[in-house]
Coordinates of C-alpha atoms and ligand atoms in Angstrom, one line a residue:
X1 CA 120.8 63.8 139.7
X2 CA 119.8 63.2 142.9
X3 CA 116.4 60.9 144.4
X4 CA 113.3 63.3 144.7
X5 CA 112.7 63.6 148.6
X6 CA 111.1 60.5 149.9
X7 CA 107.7 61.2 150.2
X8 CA 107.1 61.4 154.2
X9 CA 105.8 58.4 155.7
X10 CA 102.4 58.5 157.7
X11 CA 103.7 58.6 161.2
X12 CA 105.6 61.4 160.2
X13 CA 102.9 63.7 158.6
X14 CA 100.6 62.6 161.8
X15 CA 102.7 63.8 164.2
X16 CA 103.3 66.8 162.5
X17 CA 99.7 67.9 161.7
X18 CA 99.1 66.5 165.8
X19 CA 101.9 69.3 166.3
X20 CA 99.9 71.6 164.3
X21 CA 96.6 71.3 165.9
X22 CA 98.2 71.7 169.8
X23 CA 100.1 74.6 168.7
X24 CA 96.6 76.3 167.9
X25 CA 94.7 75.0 170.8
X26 CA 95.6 77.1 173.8
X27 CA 95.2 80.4 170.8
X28 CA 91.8 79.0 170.2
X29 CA 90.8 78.5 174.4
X30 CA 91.7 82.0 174.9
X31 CA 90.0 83.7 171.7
X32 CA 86.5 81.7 172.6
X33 CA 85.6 84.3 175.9
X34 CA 85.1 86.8 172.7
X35 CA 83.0 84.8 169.9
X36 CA 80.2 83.4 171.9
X37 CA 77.6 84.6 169.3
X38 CA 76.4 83.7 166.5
X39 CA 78.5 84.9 163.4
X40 CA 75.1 85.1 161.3
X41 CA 76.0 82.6 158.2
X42 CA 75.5 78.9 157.9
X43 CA 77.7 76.1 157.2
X44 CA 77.7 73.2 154.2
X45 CA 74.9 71.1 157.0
X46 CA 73.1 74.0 157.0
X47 CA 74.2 74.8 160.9
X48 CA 74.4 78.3 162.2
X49 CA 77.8 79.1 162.6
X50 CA 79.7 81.0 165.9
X51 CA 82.0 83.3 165.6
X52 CA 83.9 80.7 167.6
X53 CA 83.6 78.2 164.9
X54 CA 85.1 80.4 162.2
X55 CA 88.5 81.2 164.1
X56 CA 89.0 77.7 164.5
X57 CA 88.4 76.7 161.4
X58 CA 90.7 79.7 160.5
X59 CA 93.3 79.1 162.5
X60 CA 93.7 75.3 161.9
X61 CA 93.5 75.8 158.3
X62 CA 96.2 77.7 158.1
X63 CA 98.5 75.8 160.7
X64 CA 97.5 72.2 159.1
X65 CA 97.6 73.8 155.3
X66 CA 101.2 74.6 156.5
X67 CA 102.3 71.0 157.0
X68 CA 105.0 69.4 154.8
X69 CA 102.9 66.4 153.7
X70 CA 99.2 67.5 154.1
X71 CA 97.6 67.4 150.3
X72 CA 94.3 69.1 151.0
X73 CA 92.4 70.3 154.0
X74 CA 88.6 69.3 154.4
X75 CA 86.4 71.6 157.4
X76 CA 82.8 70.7 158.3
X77 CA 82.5 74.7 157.9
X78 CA 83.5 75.0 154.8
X79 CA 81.7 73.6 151.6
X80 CA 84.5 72.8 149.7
X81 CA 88.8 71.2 150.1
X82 CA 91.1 73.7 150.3
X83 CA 94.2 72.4 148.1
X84 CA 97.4 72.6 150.4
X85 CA 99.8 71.4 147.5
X86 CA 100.8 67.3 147.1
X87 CA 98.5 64.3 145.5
X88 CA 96.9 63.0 148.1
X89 CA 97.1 59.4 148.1
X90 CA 100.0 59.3 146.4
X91 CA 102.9 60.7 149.0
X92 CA 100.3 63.2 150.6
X93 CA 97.3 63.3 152.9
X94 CA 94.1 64.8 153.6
X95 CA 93.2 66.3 156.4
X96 CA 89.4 66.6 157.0
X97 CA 88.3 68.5 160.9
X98 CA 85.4 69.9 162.9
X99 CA 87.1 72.8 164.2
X100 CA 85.0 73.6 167.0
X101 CA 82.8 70.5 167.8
X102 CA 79.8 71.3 170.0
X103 CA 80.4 75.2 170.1
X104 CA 77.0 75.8 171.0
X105 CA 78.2 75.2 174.2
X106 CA 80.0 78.5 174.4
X107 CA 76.4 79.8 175.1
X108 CA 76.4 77.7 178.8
X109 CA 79.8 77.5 179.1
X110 CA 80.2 73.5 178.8
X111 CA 82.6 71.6 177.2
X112 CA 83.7 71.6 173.2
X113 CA 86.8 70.2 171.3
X114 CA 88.4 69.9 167.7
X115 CA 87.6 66.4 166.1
X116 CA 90.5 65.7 163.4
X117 CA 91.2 62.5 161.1
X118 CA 94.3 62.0 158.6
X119 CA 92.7 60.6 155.5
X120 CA 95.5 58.3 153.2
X121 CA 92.9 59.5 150.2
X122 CA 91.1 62.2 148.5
X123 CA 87.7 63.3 150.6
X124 CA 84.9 61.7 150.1
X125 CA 86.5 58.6 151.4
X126 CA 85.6 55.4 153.7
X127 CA 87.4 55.6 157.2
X128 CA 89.6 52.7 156.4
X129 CA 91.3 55.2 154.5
X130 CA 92.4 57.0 157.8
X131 CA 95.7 56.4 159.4
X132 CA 95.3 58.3 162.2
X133 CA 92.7 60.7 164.2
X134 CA 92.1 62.9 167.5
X135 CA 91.0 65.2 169.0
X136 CA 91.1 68.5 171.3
X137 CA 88.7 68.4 174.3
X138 CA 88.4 72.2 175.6
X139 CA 86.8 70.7 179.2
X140 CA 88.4 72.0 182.3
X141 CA 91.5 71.7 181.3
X142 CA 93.0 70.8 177.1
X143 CA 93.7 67.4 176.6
X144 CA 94.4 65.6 173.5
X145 CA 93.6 61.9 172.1
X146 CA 95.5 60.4 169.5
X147 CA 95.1 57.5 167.4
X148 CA 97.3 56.0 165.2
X149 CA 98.4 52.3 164.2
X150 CA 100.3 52.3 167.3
X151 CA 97.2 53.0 169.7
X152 CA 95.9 55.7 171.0
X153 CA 97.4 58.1 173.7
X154 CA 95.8 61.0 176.2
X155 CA 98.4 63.7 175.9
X156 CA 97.6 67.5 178.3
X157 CA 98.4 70.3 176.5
X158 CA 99.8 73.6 178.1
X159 CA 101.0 76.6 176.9
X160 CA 104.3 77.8 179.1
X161 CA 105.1 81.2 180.2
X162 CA 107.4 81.5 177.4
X163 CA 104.1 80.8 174.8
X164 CA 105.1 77.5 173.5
X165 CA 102.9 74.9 173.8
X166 CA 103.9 71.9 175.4
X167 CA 102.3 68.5 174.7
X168 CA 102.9 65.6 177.7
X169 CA 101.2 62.4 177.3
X170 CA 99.2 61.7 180.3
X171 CA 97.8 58.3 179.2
X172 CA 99.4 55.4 177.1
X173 CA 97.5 52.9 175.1
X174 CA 94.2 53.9 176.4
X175 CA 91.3 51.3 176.2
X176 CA 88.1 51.2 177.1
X177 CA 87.3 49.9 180.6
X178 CA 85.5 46.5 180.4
X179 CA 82.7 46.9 182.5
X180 CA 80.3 50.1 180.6
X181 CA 79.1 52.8 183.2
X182 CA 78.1 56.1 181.1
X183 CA 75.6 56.2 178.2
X184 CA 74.6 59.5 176.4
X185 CA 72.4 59.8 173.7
X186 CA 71.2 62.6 171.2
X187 CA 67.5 63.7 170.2
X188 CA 64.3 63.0 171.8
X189 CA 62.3 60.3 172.9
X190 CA 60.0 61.5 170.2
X191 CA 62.3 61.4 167.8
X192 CA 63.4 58.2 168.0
X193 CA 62.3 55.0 166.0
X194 CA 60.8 52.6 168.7
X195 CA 63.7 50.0 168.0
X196 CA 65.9 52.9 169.5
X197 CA 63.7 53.6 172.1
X198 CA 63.0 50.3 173.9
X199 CA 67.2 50.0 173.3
X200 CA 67.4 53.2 175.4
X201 CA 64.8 51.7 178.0
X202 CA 67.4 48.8 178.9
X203 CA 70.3 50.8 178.9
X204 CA 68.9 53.4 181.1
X205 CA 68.3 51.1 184.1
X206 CA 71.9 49.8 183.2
X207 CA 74.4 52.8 183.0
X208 CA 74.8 56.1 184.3
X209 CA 73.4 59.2 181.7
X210 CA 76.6 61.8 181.2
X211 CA 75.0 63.7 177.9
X212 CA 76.3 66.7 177.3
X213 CA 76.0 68.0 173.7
X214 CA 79.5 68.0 172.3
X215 CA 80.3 64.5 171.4
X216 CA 84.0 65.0 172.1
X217 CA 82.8 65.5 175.7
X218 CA 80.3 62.8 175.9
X219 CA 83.1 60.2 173.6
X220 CA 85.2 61.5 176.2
X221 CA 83.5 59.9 179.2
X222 CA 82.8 56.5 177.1
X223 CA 86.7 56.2 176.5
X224 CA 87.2 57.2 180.3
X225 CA 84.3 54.8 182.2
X226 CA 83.4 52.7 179.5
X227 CA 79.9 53.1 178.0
X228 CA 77.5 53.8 174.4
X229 CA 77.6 57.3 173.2
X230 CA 75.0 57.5 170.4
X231 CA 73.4 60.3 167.9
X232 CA 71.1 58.3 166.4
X233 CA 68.7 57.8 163.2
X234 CA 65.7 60.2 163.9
X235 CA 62.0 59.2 162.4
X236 CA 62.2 62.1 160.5
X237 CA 66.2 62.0 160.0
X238 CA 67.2 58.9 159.2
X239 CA 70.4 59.6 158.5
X240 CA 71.1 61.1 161.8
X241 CA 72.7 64.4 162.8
X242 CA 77.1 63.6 162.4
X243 CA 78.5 64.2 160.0
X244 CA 80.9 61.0 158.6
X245 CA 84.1 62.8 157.3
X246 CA 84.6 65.5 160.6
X247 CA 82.6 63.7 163.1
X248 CA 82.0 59.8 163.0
X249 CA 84.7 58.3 161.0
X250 CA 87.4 59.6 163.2
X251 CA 85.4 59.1 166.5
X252 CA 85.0 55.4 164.8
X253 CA 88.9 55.3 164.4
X254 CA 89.9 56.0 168.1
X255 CA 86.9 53.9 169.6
X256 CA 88.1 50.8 167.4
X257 CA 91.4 51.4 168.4
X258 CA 90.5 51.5 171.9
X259 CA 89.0 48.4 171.6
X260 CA 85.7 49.6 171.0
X261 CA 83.0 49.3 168.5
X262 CA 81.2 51.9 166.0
X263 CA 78.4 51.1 164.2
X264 CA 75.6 53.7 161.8
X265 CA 73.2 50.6 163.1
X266 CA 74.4 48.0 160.8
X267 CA 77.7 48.7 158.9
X268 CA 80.7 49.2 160.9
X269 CA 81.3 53.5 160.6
X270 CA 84.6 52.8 158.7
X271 CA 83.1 51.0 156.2
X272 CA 80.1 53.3 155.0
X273 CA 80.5 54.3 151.5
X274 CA 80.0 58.1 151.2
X275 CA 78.7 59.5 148.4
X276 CA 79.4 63.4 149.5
X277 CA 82.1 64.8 151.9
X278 CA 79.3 66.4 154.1
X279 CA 77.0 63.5 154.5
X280 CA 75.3 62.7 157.4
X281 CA 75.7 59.0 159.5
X282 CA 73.6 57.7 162.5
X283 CA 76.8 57.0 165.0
X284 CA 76.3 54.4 167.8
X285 CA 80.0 54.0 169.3
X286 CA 81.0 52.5 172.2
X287 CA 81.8 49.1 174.4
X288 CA 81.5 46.1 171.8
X289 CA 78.6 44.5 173.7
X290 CA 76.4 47.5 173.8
X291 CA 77.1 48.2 170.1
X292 CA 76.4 44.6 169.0
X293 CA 73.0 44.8 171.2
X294 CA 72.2 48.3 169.8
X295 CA 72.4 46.2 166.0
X296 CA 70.4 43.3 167.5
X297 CA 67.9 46.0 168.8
X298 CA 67.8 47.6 165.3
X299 CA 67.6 44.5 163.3
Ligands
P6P1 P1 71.9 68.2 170.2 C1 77.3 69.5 168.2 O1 76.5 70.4 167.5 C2 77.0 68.1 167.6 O2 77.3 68.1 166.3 C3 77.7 67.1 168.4 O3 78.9 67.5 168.9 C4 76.8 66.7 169.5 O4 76.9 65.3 169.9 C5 75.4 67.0 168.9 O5 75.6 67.9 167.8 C6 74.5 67.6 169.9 O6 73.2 67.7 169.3 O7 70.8 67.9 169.3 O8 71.9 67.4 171.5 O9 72.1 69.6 170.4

């Protein structure tokens, strides 16, 4: 009788779901040209949904579903886990993404991107439960950050004449720059509790504003020049806009690993208890100093 097959370790399931997600990537760029619109349903938050959103969400489903090692597969579009075969958290993963982060961009033409993180544990789940995260950034050209326990990496990704996809890593152990020069944050003045707003005050005469409503883009240009990307509480949204599972936990994961702070304004983002898989977090992530101000500000 022969051992049952090792469960895969981490690194290996990470790289292969990483795989997974830059094989779709360039199919996804191309399709987006046709499914600017609006598809006409709403997602679990309530959002309306582009046609853009639901190939993505499609087409990483089934590439990610398809890894040896993924357990389930979580989507900000969809209100429930798609089982992918394997206990997660026992041998398997879970894979939770927002396939198409920012896609009411396709509307200007402005940059979007695919927000993953590699859960160790069924969804809902705290982000100390990831072992790795990334993400796509569809901007002028497709680049790709990954973090795992061995740091986090910028990698281009190209698809060859041929049509494979190639992946070359463009930037090794990537870390935020120690002197902050971009801030961008979400909402309105109005909308913001006055704690937030005098916050905003200082940092404005500080740093330069590079806002551009996906926050792949705008973590982007923290992770790049240093900075404080925020989508805050609102006075009549106190729990923000992001979503923890798809959008903050994993943005949380590569910031921290960058050397970076994230914050919901007084817990660190990894350690927020969620109570449902599409719950909503204020996210304040960025250069330690600012974050650790932004919670002095709030307190
Ligand atoms: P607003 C995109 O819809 C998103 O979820 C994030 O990518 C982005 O940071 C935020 O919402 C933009 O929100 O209110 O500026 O359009």
């Amino acid at each position: 009788m022969t051992d049952p097959a090792p469960d895969r370790d981490a690194d290996s399931v990470v790289e292969a779901v990483f795989d997974a997600v830059a094989e779709t990537a360039p199919e996804i760029r191309a399709a987006l040209p046709g499914r600017r619109v609006e598809s006409g349903t709403e997602n679990a938050s309530g959002e309306s949904v582009m046609a853009g959103d639901l190939y993505a969400d499609e087409l990483l489903g089934d590439a990610i579903t398809a890894v040896d090692g993924v357990g389930s597969f979580v989507s900000e579009e969809r209100e429930t886990a798609v089982d992918a075969g394997g206990a997660v958290g026992e041998g398997a993963y879970a894979v939770a993404i927002d396939p198409l982060d920012g896609s009411s961009n396709l509307r200007s033409n402005n940059a979007m991107g695919t927000v993953v993180g590699v859960y160790d544990a069924p969804l809902p789940a705290t982000g100390r439960d990831l072992v790795a995260a990334g993400y796509v950034l569809y901007g002028p050209i497709t680049t790709m950050v990954v973090a795992d326990e061995g740091g986090v990496r910028e990698e281009v990704i190209e698809q060859d004449t041929d049509g494979s996809v190639s992946r070359s890593v463009v930037e090794e152990d990537l870390t935020l720059p120690d002197d902050p020069l971009v801030y961008g944050f979400g909402g309105r003045v109005p909308d913001w509790p006055d704690a937030f707003t005098a916050y905003a005050r200082e940092i404005e005469d500080e740093l330069k504003l590079r806002y551009g409503g996906a926050m792949v883009g705008d973590v982007n240009q923290v992770l790049t020049y240093g900075g404080i990307f925020a989508y805050p509480a609102l006075v009549d949204a106190p729990e923000g806009k992001l979503r923890l599972s798809f959008e903050a936990n994993p943005i949380a994961y590569i910031v921290e690993a960058a050397g970076g702070a994230a914050t919901d304004g007084e817990t660190d983002i990894l350690d927020v208890e969620p109570e449902g898989v599409h719950d909503r977090v204020p996210l304040y992530v960025g250069n330690e100093g600012l974050v650790e101000r932004l919670e002095t500000a709030l307190d």
